[in-house]
C-alpha cells in the first residue's frame, strides 16, 4: 500500500514516538493489546446493562449494531494512519482534519485519558477493598469491634500496587511491550466469564435466592480500543490494510464473545436483580468468586500502562507544538522525561482516586467524550479515504460520505445523551 504524507509535518513529540514504537509487535500481540484495551471495568456491569436494555435479545442486537461501527472506525483510523504516516491518534486527526480539529482532539484526548486513569485506579481500589473485606471481615472480639489490619487499608494497598506493579509496567516506551501483560489481563478477564457461565449451570437456583443489594454503578468511562489503535497499528510489523482489518475484526469478535457471555449468563442467573458489579451478586466468601475478583483486578491493572503511554504521547505533542522542528532530544533526556511524566501522571491520578470522594460524578459528566474517538473523529477521517489517488467510484465515495455523516451524528447523539444523563444525575 502506498504511503504518503499529507498535512503538516509531524510534531517533534510525534517523531520521538515513531522511534519509540518500532514495528516489532507480532500480529498476535497486536490482537491481545487491542482486545485488552476494550476489556475494561464495564465487563462487571454488563449483566446489569442487559437488564437495563430490556433483556438478552435487545442487548445482543445493540451489541451487534455497535460492532459494525467499532470495526469500521478501527479500519478507517488504520487506513488514515497509513496515509498520514502519523504514529498517534491525535497526529492522525491533525493531519487529516487540520490543525484546529487536531488541537481539539489533543485536549479531549488528554482529558479523557486522565479521567480514565482515575477511574481505573478507583475500580482497582474497590476490588482490593472488597477482596480484603472477604479475607478480613469486620467482626467483634469480646463485644468490642475488631478492626482489620492497617495493611488492608485501601490507601496502603493501592499505593503499594502502584509503586510495585503498575509503575514498572508503565515506564517502558514501546507499546509492543504491553503484549505480555495484555495476554495475562485477557486471560484474567476470561476467567470471570467462565465463572459466570459455570455458576449459571451449576448453582443457578441457589444463587437466584442470594440476597445481595445493588452496589453503586460502575463508572461508564473505560478505555476504548480506538484510543490505542493508531499506536498499535504503528507498532505492527505487517501494516497492510487487509492485515489491519483482520486484526481489528478478530479482536472485536473475541471481545463481543466475552462481553456477550458475561452479560447474558449474569443476567440469566439473577435477572433484573443483578448488581451493577455482578460479583456482588455472588456470596462474598466463595473462593471461586474471590479468585475472580483478584484476577479481574489484575485485568484492570494491565490497562493502566496503555493509558499512561498514550497520555505521555499527548503531553509530548502539546509540549513540542511551539517548538516544531526542534532538534530531537538525546536518549538520556527522553528516558528521564518519560520517567518524570509517568511519576507525575501516576501520582496525580492516584491522589484523586484516593482522596476525592465525588469524582465519579465528574467522570460520568465527561464520559461522553469517548464518543469523539469512537464515532466522530473516524467519521471525519473518511474524507481522507475518499481523496486518495486510488479513489473509489462515485457510488462508493457517496457511500463512504454517508457512513461518515451517520457515524458523526451517532457520536453526537451518544455524547449528548451521556452528558444529559450525567447532568440529570447531578440535579437529583
Coordinates of C-alpha atoms in Angstrom, one line a residue:
X1 CA 0.0 0.0 0.0
X2 CA 1.3 3.4 -1.0
X3 CA 2.3 5.6 2.0
X4 CA 2.4 9.3 1.6
X5 CA 2.4 12.3 3.9
X6 CA -0.4 14.8 4.0
X7 CA -0.9 17.9 6.1
X8 CA 1.6 19.4 8.4
X9 CA 4.9 17.7 9.3
X10 CA 4.8 15.5 12.4
X11 CA 5.4 17.2 15.6
X12 CA 8.7 16.7 17.5
X13 CA 6.8 14.6 20.0
X14 CA 5.3 12.6 17.3
X15 CA 8.7 11.9 15.7
X16 CA 10.0 10.7 19.0
X17 CA 7.0 8.4 19.5
X18 CA 7.6 7.0 16.0
X19 CA 11.1 5.9 17.1
X20 CA 9.6 4.8 20.4
X21 CA 7.2 2.4 18.6
X22 CA 9.4 0.2 16.4
X23 CA 7.5 -2.2 14.2
X24 CA 8.2 -5.3 16.3
X25 CA 4.9 -6.3 17.6
X26 CA 3.6 -9.6 16.2
X27 CA 0.0 -9.9 15.0
X28 CA -1.0 -12.0 18.0
X29 CA 0.5 -9.3 20.3
X30 CA -1.5 -6.6 18.4
X31 CA -4.7 -8.6 18.8
X32 CA -4.1 -9.0 22.6
X33 CA -3.3 -5.3 23.1
X34 CA -6.3 -4.2 21.1
X35 CA -8.5 -6.8 22.9
X36 CA -7.3 -5.8 26.3
X37 CA -7.9 -2.1 25.6
X38 CA -11.5 -3.0 25.1
X39 CA -11.9 -5.3 28.1
X40 CA -12.3 -2.7 30.8
X41 CA -14.2 -2.3 34.0
X42 CA -17.5 -2.3 32.1
X43 CA -17.3 -6.1 31.9
X44 CA -18.5 -6.3 35.5
X45 CA -21.6 -4.2 34.8
X46 CA -22.6 -5.9 31.5
X47 CA -25.2 -8.2 33.2
X48 CA -26.8 -5.1 34.8
X49 CA -26.7 -3.4 31.4
X50 CA -28.6 -6.4 29.9
X51 CA -31.3 -5.8 32.4
X52 CA -31.5 -2.1 31.7
X53 CA -31.6 -2.8 28.0
X54 CA -34.8 -4.8 28.4
X55 CA -33.4 -8.3 28.3
X56 CA -31.0 -10.5 26.4
X57 CA -32.4 -10.1 22.9
X58 CA -32.4 -6.3 22.7
X59 CA -29.0 -6.1 24.4
X60 CA -27.4 -8.6 21.9
X61 CA -28.9 -6.6 19.0
X62 CA -27.4 -3.4 20.3
X63 CA -24.1 -5.2 20.6
X64 CA -24.2 -6.4 17.0
X65 CA -25.1 -2.9 15.8
X66 CA -22.3 -1.4 17.8
X67 CA -19.8 -3.9 16.4
X68 CA -20.3 -2.5 12.9
X69 CA -19.4 1.0 14.0
X70 CA -16.5 -0.3 16.1
X71 CA -14.8 -2.3 13.3
X72 CA -15.4 0.4 10.7
X73 CA -13.9 3.0 13.0
X74 CA -10.8 0.9 13.5
X75 CA -10.4 0.3 9.8
X76 CA -10.7 3.9 8.9
X77 CA -8.2 5.0 11.6
X78 CA -5.7 2.4 10.5
X79 CA -6.0 3.5 6.8
X80 CA -5.7 7.2 7.8
X81 CA -2.7 6.4 9.9
X82 CA -1.0 4.7 6.9
X83 CA -1.8 7.6 4.6
X84 CA -0.7 10.3 7.0
X85 CA 2.3 8.5 8.4
X86 CA 1.4 9.6 11.9
X87 CA 2.1 7.2 14.8
X88 CA -0.5 8.7 17.3
X89 CA -4.3 9.2 17.2
X90 CA -4.0 12.9 17.7
X91 CA -1.4 13.1 15.0
X92 CA -3.7 11.4 12.5
X93 CA -6.6 13.7 13.3
X94 CA -4.3 16.8 13.0
X95 CA -3.0 15.6 9.6
X96 CA -6.4 14.6 8.3
X97 CA -8.8 17.2 9.7
X98 CA -6.5 20.2 10.2
X99 CA -4.7 22.0 13.0
X100 CA -7.8 23.3 14.8
X101 CA -9.5 20.0 15.0
X102 CA -6.2 18.4 15.9
X103 CA -5.8 20.7 18.8
X104 CA -9.4 19.9 19.9
X105 CA -8.5 16.2 19.7
X106 CA -5.4 16.7 21.8
X107 CA -7.3 18.5 24.6
X108 CA -10.2 16.0 24.6
X109 CA -7.7 13.1 24.4
X110 CA -5.7 14.3 27.3
X111 CA -8.7 14.9 29.5
X112 CA -10.3 11.6 28.6
X113 CA -7.1 9.6 29.2
X114 CA -6.5 11.3 32.6
X115 CA -10.1 10.6 33.8
X116 CA -9.8 7.0 32.5
X117 CA -6.7 6.6 34.6
X118 CA -8.5 7.9 37.7
X119 CA -11.5 5.6 37.0
X120 CA -9.2 2.6 36.6
X121 CA -7.4 3.2 39.9
X122 CA -10.8 3.7 41.6
X123 CA -12.1 0.4 40.2
X124 CA -8.8 -1.4 41.2
X125 CA -9.1 0.2 44.7
X126 CA -12.7 -1.0 45.1
X127 CA -11.7 -4.5 44.0
X128 CA -8.9 -4.5 46.6
X129 CA -11.2 -3.3 49.3
X130 CA -13.8 -6.0 48.6
X131 CA -11.1 -8.6 48.4
X132 CA -9.7 -7.5 51.8
X133 CA -13.2 -7.5 53.3
X134 CA -13.7 -11.1 52.2
X135 CA -10.4 -12.1 53.7
X136 CA -10.6 -9.9 56.9
X137 CA -14.3 -9.5 57.6
X138 CA -15.2 -7.0 60.3
X139 CA -16.2 -8.8 63.5
X140 CA -16.3 -8.4 67.2
X141 CA -14.0 -9.8 69.8
X142 CA -15.4 -9.9 73.4
X143 CA -18.0 -7.4 72.4
X144 CA -15.5 -4.8 71.0
X145 CA -15.2 -4.1 67.3
X146 CA -12.3 -5.8 65.7
X147 CA -10.7 -3.5 63.1
X148 CA -8.9 -5.0 60.1
X149 CA -5.1 -4.8 59.9
X150 CA -3.6 -1.5 58.7
X151 CA -2.1 -3.1 55.7
X152 CA -5.5 -3.9 54.2
X153 CA -6.5 -0.2 54.1
X154 CA -7.1 0.9 50.5
X155 CA -4.8 3.8 50.7
X156 CA -1.9 1.5 51.5
X157 CA -2.8 -1.4 49.2
X158 CA -3.5 0.7 46.2
X159 CA -0.4 2.9 46.7
X160 CA 1.8 -0.2 47.1
X161 CA 0.3 -1.8 44.0
X162 CA 1.0 1.4 42.0
X163 CA 4.7 1.5 43.2
X164 CA 5.5 -2.2 42.9
X165 CA 3.5 -3.3 39.9
X166 CA 1.8 -0.5 37.9
X167 CA 4.8 1.8 37.7
X168 CA 7.2 -0.8 36.3
X169 CA 4.6 -1.7 33.7
X170 CA 4.0 1.9 32.7
X171 CA 7.6 3.1 32.3
X172 CA 8.5 1.2 29.0
X173 CA 8.1 3.4 26.0
X174 CA 7.2 0.7 23.5
X175 CA 3.5 -0.3 23.3
X176 CA 4.7 -3.7 21.9
X177 CA 6.0 -4.4 25.5
X178 CA 2.3 -4.4 26.7
X179 CA 1.5 -7.5 24.7
X180 CA 2.9 -9.7 27.5
X181 CA 0.7 -8.0 30.2
X182 CA -2.2 -7.9 27.8
X183 CA -2.2 -11.6 27.4
X184 CA -2.3 -12.1 31.2
X185 CA -5.0 -9.5 31.5
X186 CA -7.1 -11.0 28.8
X187 CA -6.9 -14.5 30.4
X188 CA -7.8 -13.0 33.7
X189 CA -10.9 -11.4 32.2
X190 CA -11.8 -14.7 30.6
X191 CA -11.7 -16.4 34.0
X192 CA -14.5 -14.0 35.1
X193 CA -16.6 -15.0 32.1
X194 CA -16.0 -18.8 32.7
X195 CA -17.0 -18.4 36.4
X196 CA -20.3 -16.7 35.5
X197 CA -21.2 -19.3 32.9
X198 CA -20.4 -22.2 35.1
X199 CA -22.2 -20.7 38.1
X200 CA -25.3 -20.5 36.0
X201 CA -25.3 -24.1 35.1
X202 CA -24.0 -25.5 38.5
X203 CA -25.6 -23.2 41.1
X204 CA -28.2 -21.2 39.4
X205 CA -31.1 -21.9 41.7
X206 CA -29.3 -21.2 44.9
X207 CA -27.7 -18.0 43.5
X208 CA -31.1 -16.6 42.4
X209 CA -32.1 -16.6 46.0
X210 CA -29.0 -14.8 47.2
X211 CA -29.9 -11.6 49.0
X212 CA -27.4 -9.0 47.8
X213 CA -28.5 -5.4 47.3
X214 CA -27.4 -3.4 44.3
X215 CA -24.0 -1.8 44.6
X216 CA -23.3 1.6 43.1
X217 CA -23.0 1.6 39.4
X218 CA -19.5 1.3 37.9
X219 CA -18.2 4.3 36.0
X220 CA -19.1 4.1 32.3
X221 CA -15.7 5.6 31.5
X222 CA -13.4 2.9 30.4
X223 CA -10.6 2.8 27.9
X224 CA -11.9 2.1 24.4
X225 CA -9.6 0.3 21.9
X226 CA -10.0 3.2 19.4
X227 CA -7.8 5.5 21.5
X228 CA -5.0 3.0 21.4
X229 CA -5.5 1.6 17.8
X230 CA -3.2 4.0 16.0
X231 CA -0.3 3.4 18.4
X232 CA -1.0 -0.4 18.0
X233 CA -1.1 -0.1 14.2
X234 CA 2.2 1.8 14.2
X235 CA 3.9 -1.0 16.2
X236 CA 2.9 -3.8 13.8
X237 CA 5.4 -5.4 11.5
X238 CA 2.8 -6.0 8.8
X239 CA 1.0 -2.7 8.2
X240 CA -1.1 -3.7 5.1
X241 CA -4.7 -2.6 5.3
X242 CA -6.1 -6.1 4.9
X243 CA -3.9 -7.3 7.7
X244 CA -5.1 -4.5 10.0
X245 CA -8.7 -5.2 9.2
X246 CA -8.1 -8.9 10.1
X247 CA -6.6 -7.9 13.4
X248 CA -9.4 -5.5 14.2
X249 CA -12.2 -7.9 13.3
X250 CA -10.6 -10.8 15.2
X251 CA -10.1 -8.6 18.3
X252 CA -13.7 -7.3 18.2
X253 CA -15.3 -10.7 17.7
X254 CA -13.4 -12.1 20.7
X255 CA -14.4 -9.1 22.7
X256 CA -18.0 -9.5 21.6
X257 CA -18.0 -13.1 22.7
X258 CA -16.5 -12.3 26.1
X259 CA -18.9 -9.4 26.8
X260 CA -21.9 -11.3 25.5
X261 CA -21.3 -14.4 27.5
X262 CA -20.7 -12.4 30.7
X263 CA -23.8 -10.2 30.2
X264 CA -26.1 -13.0 29.1
X265 CA -25.3 -15.6 31.7
X266 CA -25.1 -13.0 34.5
X267 CA -28.5 -11.7 33.5
X268 CA -30.0 -15.1 33.2
X269 CA -28.7 -16.1 36.6
X270 CA -30.1 -13.1 38.6
X271 CA -32.5 -11.3 36.2
X272 CA -33.1 -7.7 36.8
X273 CA -32.0 -8.1 40.4
X274 CA -28.3 -8.4 39.3
X275 CA -25.9 -6.0 40.9
X276 CA -24.2 -3.4 38.8
X277 CA -21.0 -5.2 39.9
X278 CA -22.0 -8.7 39.0
X279 CA -19.6 -10.2 41.5
X280 CA -21.5 -8.6 44.3
X281 CA -24.5 -10.8 43.5
X282 CA -22.5 -13.9 44.5
X283 CA -21.6 -15.0 48.0
X284 CA -18.6 -13.0 49.2
X285 CA -17.0 -15.9 50.9
X286 CA -17.0 -18.1 47.8
X287 CA -13.3 -19.0 47.0
X288 CA -14.0 -19.1 43.2
X289 CA -15.6 -15.6 43.4
X290 CA -12.6 -14.3 45.4
X291 CA -10.2 -15.5 42.8
X292 CA -12.4 -14.0 40.1
X293 CA -12.3 -10.6 41.8
X294 CA -8.5 -10.9 42.3
X295 CA -7.9 -11.8 38.6
X296 CA -10.3 -9.1 37.4
X297 CA -8.2 -6.6 39.4
X298 CA -5.2 -7.9 37.5
X299 CA -7.0 -7.4 34.2
X300 CA -7.7 -3.8 35.1
X301 CA -4.1 -3.2 36.2
X302 CA -2.9 -4.2 32.7
X303 CA -4.9 -1.5 31.1
X304 CA -3.4 1.4 33.1
X305 CA 0.0 1.2 31.5
X306 CA -1.5 1.5 28.0
X307 CA -3.4 4.7 29.1
X308 CA -0.1 6.2 30.5
X309 CA 1.7 5.5 27.3
X310 CA -1.0 7.3 25.3
X311 CA -1.2 10.1 27.8
X312 CA 2.6 10.7 27.6
X313 CA 2.4 10.9 23.8
X314 CA -0.3 13.7 24.0
X315 CA 1.7 15.6 26.6
X316 CA 4.8 15.4 24.5
X317 CA 2.9 16.6 21.4
X318 CA 1.4 19.6 23.3
X319 CA 4.8 20.5 24.8
X320 CA 6.5 20.2 21.5
X321 CA 3.9 22.1 19.5
X322 CA 5.5 25.6 19.9
X323 CA 8.9 24.0 19.1
X324 CA 8.2 22.2 15.9
X325 CA 11.4 21.5 14.0
X326 CA 13.5 21.5 17.2
X327 CA 16.4 19.1 17.5
X328 CA 15.5 15.7 18.8
X329 CA 16.2 15.1 22.4
X330 CA 19.0 12.7 23.5
X331 CA 18.3 9.2 24.6
X332 CA 19.1 10.0 28.3
X333 CA 16.8 13.1 28.2
X334 CA 14.0 11.1 26.6
X335 CA 14.3 8.4 29.3
X336 CA 14.3 10.9 32.2
X337 CA 11.4 12.9 30.8
X338 CA 9.4 9.6 30.3
X339 CA 10.0 8.6 33.9
X340 CA 9.1 12.1 35.2
X341 CA 5.9 12.1 33.1
X342 CA 5.0 8.7 34.4
X343 CA 5.6 9.5 38.0
X344 CA 3.6 12.8 37.7
X345 CA 0.7 11.1 35.9
X346 CA 0.5 8.3 38.4
X347 CA 0.8 10.5 41.5
X348 CA -1.9 12.9 40.3
X349 CA -4.4 10.1 39.3
X350 CA -3.7 8.1 42.5
X351 CA -4.2 11.2 44.7
X352 CA -7.5 12.0 43.0
X353 CA -8.7 8.3 43.2
X354 CA -7.9 8.1 46.9
X355 CA -8.9 11.5 48.3
X356 CA -11.6 12.9 46.0
X357 CA -14.8 11.2 47.1
X358 CA -17.2 12.5 44.4
X359 CA -15.0 12.2 41.4
X360 CA -17.5 9.6 39.9
X361 CA -19.9 12.4 39.1
X362 CA -17.3 14.3 37.1
X363 CA -16.2 11.1 35.3
X364 CA -19.9 10.4 34.3
X365 CA -20.2 14.0 33.1
X366 CA -17.2 13.8 30.7
X367 CA -17.7 10.1 29.8
X368 CA -19.4 11.1 26.5
X369 CA -16.0 12.4 25.3
X370 CA -15.2 8.8 24.3
X371 CA -17.8 9.1 21.5
X372 CA -15.5 11.6 19.8
X373 CA -12.8 8.9 19.4
X374 CA -15.1 6.0 18.5
X375 CA -17.6 7.8 16.2
X376 CA -16.9 11.4 15.4
X377 CA -13.2 11.6 14.5
X378 CA -13.3 8.3 12.5
X379 CA -16.3 9.7 10.6
X380 CA -14.4 12.9 9.8
X381 CA -11.4 10.8 8.7
X382 CA -13.4 9.1 6.0
X383 CA -12.7 12.3 3.9
X384 CA -9.1 11.1 3.7
X385 CA -10.1 7.8 2.4
X386 CA -12.2 9.2 -0.5
X387 CA -9.5 11.7 -1.5
X388 CA -6.7 9.2 -2.1
X389 CA -5.1 8.8 -5.6
X390 CA -6.8 5.4 -5.8
X391 CA -10.1 6.9 -5.0
X392 CA -13.2 4.6 -5.2
X393 CA -16.0 5.0 -7.7
X394 CA -18.6 7.8 -7.3
X395 CA -21.1 5.4 -5.8
X396 CA -18.6 4.1 -3.2
X397 CA -17.5 7.6 -2.4
X398 CA -21.1 8.6 -1.8
X399 CA -21.5 5.5 0.5
X400 CA -18.3 6.4 2.4
X401 CA -19.6 10.0 2.9
X402 CA -23.0 8.8 4.0
X403 CA -21.4 6.4 6.5
X404 CA -19.1 9.2 7.8
X405 CA -22.1 11.5 8.3
X406 CA -24.0 8.7 10.1
X407 CA -21.0 8.0 12.3
X408 CA -20.6 11.7 13.3
X409 CA -24.3 12.0 14.0
X410 CA -24.3 8.8 16.1
X411 CA -21.4 10.1 18.0
X412 CA -23.0 13.4 18.7
X413 CA -26.1 11.6 19.9
X414 CA -24.2 9.3 22.3
X415 CA -22.1 12.2 23.6
X416 CA -25.2 14.4 24.1
X417 CA -27.2 11.7 25.8
X418 CA -24.3 10.8 28.1
X419 CA -23.9 14.4 29.2
X420 CA -27.6 14.9 29.7
X421 CA -28.0 11.8 31.9
X422 CA -25.0 12.9 33.9
X423 CA -26.5 16.4 34.4
X424 CA -29.8 14.9 35.4
X425 CA -28.0 12.7 37.9
X426 CA -26.3 15.7 39.4
X427 CA -29.6 17.5 39.8
X428 CA -31.3 14.7 41.6

